[in-house]
XYZ file of C-alpha atoms in Angstrom:
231
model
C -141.985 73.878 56.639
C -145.459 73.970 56.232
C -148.298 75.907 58.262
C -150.337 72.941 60.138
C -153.396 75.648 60.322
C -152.809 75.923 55.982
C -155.905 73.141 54.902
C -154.666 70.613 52.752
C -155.236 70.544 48.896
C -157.486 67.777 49.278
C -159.720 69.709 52.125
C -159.670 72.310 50.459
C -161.314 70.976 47.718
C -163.832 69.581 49.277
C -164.510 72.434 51.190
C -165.706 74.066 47.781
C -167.247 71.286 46.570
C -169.490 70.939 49.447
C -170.284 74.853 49.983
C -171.526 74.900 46.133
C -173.352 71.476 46.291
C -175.355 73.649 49.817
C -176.058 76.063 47.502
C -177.178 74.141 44.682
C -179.665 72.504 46.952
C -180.927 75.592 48.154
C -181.558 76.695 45.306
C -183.428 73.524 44.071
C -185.996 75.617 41.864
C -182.558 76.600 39.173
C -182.456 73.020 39.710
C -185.466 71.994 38.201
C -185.378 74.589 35.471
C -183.591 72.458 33.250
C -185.343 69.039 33.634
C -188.730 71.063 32.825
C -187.066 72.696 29.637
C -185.854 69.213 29.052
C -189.467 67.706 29.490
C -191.207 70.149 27.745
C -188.842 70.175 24.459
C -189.216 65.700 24.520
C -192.726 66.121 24.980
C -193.322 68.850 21.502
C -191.207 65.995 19.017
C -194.551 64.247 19.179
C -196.444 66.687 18.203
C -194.749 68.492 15.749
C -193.107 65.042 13.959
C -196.379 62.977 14.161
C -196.877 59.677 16.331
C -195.202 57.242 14.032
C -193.828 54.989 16.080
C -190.692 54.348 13.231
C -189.901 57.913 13.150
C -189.567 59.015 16.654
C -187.890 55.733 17.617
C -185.022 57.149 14.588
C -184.527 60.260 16.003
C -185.226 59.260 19.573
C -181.528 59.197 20.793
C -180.256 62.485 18.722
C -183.405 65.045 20.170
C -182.386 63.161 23.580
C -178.893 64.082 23.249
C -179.107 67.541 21.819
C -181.874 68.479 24.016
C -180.080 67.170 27.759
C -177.162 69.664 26.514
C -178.944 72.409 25.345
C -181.109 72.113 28.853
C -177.483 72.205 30.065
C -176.534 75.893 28.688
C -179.866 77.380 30.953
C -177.580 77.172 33.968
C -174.144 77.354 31.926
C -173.924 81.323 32.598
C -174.717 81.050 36.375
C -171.378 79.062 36.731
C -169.415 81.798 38.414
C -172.141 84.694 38.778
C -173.062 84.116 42.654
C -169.008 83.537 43.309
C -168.206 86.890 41.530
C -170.790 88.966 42.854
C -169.993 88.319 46.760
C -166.570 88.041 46.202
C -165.512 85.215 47.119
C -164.177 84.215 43.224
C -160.859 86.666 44.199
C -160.490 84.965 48.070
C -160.353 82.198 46.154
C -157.331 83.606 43.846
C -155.392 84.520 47.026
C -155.777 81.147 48.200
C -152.826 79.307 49.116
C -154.016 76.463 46.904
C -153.581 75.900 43.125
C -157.156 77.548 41.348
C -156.869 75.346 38.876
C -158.125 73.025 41.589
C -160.543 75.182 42.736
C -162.058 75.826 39.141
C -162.007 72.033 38.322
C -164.504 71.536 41.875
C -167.168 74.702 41.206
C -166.999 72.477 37.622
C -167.693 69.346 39.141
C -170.523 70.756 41.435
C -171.928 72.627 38.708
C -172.273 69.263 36.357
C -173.373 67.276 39.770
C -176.356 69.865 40.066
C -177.192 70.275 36.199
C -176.412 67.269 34.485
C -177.236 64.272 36.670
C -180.446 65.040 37.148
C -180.867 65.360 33.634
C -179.065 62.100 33.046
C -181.578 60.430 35.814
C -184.260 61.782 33.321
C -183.465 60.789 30.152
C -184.369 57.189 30.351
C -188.434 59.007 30.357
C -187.152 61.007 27.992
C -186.492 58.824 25.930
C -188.853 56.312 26.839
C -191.182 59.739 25.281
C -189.585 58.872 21.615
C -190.027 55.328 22.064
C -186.047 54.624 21.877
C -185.745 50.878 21.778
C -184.827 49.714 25.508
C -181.491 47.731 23.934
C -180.236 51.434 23.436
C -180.736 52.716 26.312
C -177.511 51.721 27.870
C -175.650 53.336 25.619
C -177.276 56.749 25.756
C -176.782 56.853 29.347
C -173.304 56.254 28.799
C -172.950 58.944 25.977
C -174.084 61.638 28.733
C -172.232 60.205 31.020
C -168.841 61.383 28.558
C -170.703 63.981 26.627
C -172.300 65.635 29.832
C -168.978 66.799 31.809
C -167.243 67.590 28.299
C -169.937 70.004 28.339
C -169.473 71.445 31.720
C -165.527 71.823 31.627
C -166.030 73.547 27.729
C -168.340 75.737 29.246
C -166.296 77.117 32.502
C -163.388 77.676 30.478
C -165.486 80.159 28.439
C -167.514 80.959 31.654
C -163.764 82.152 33.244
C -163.138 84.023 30.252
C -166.755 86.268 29.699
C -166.505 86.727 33.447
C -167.892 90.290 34.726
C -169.301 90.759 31.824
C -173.062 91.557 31.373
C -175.184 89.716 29.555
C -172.832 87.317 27.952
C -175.610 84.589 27.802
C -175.742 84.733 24.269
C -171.550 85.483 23.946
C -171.541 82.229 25.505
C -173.961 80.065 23.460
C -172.009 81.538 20.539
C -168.606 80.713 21.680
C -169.682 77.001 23.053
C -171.704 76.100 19.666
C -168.983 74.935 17.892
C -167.253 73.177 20.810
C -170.603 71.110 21.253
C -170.224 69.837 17.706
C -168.120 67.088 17.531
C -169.679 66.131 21.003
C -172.706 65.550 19.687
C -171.694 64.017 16.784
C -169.686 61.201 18.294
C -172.298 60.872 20.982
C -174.763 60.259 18.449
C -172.829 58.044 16.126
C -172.594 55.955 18.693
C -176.372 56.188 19.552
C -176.990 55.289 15.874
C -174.498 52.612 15.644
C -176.044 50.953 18.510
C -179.967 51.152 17.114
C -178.570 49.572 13.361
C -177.072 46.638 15.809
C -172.945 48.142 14.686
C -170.139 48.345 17.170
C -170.112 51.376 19.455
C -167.730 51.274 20.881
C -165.475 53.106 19.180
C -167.511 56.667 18.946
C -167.658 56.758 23.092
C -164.346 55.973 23.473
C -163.032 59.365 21.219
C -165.661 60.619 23.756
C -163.566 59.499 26.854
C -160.325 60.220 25.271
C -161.576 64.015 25.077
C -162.630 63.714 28.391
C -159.460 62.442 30.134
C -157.512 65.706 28.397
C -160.467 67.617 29.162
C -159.970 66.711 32.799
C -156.303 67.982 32.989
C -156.844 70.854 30.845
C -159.673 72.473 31.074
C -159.513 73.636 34.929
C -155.627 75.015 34.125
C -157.817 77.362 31.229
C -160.126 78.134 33.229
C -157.835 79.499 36.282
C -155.557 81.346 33.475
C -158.669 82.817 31.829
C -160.183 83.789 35.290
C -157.431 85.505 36.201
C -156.931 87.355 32.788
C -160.795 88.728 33.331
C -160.540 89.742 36.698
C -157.277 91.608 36.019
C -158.822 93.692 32.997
């Protein structure tokens, strides 16, 4: 029989979603941290490429891509720091609810406060590079896929370099060749779509990764969390 004061799974998870989302917004300047990165990386291709109007509209949707997701690794080792330092990361292990479940919504809220507002900015982003407007569609949609693949990647290895100091660059390391074929089916399909070729294809490989990414990734996560905390 169960305990009617025990929340429910799907309260529960809520609950977390909505204490890290307060957070996040309290912290709005972390917030902005990557946006400006992202701005300020868009706005040097100019410079250092020249103002040809042929060649930044060719590379347009690739420096989009690859810099939204490195923007994305600036707040990639905060994931789990503020949870571990008070605390609450082990209340949260002696929950009564799965922390796989858990994991998978500090994930969500973690891509909610990183990568949407970077995907709200790339359309000026690209708009910087001059990346025909026909495209545009489709690079949305990329983040939209690439984005979270990102995010769930990155807690797995988050859960796993957890407690330990400066693992910024531990991190990077491990998560470089994870972001690889990422990017390169993200920007297939960004190049397929500015030579007028199908698409299609490229983002769906990208949502096929996602969908096992979705079931997978949190279960990692709560097994690796557990295996750092315990060492």
């Amino acid at each position: 029989m169960t305990d009617p004061r025990r929340p429910g799974l799907g309260h529960a998870c809520m609950a977390v979603l909505r204490r890290d989302l307060t957070l996040a917004w309290r912290q709005r300047g972390d917030m902005a941290l990557p946006v400006l990165y992202a701005l300020i990386v868009t706005s040097l291709f100019p410079f250092a490429l020249g103002p040809e109007d042929a060649l930044l509209r060719r590379i347009a949707g690739g420096a989009v891509l690859v810099t939204v997701l490195l923007a994305m690794l600036l707040a990639l080792d905060a994931m789990f720091r503020s949870d571990i330092e008070d605390g609450s990361l082990e209340q949260l292990m002696l929950a009564p609810q799965p922390l796989a479940a858990m994991m998978g919504m500090k994930i969500l809220a973690h891509w909610i406060a990183t990568a949407v507002p970077l995907i709200l900015v790339a359309p000026l982003l690209a708009g910087m590079l001059h990346l025909p407007a026909i495209v545009m569609p489709v690079l949305l949609l990329a983040l939209l896929f690439a984005t979270p693949l990102l995010s769930l990647f990155g807690g797995v290895l988050v859960a796993l370099t957890a407690g330990t100091r400066r693992s910024g660059m531990l991190l990077a390391l491990m998560l470089l060749p994870l972001c690889v074929p990422v990017v390169i089916f993200a920007a297939g399909a960004l190049a397929a779509a500015q030579e007028g070729l199908p698409w299609i294809a490229p983002i769906a490989w990208l949502g096929a990764a996602l969908a096992l990414a979705v079931v997978l990734a949190p279960l990692a996560c709560a097994a690796a969390l557990r295996i750092a905390l315990d060492s």
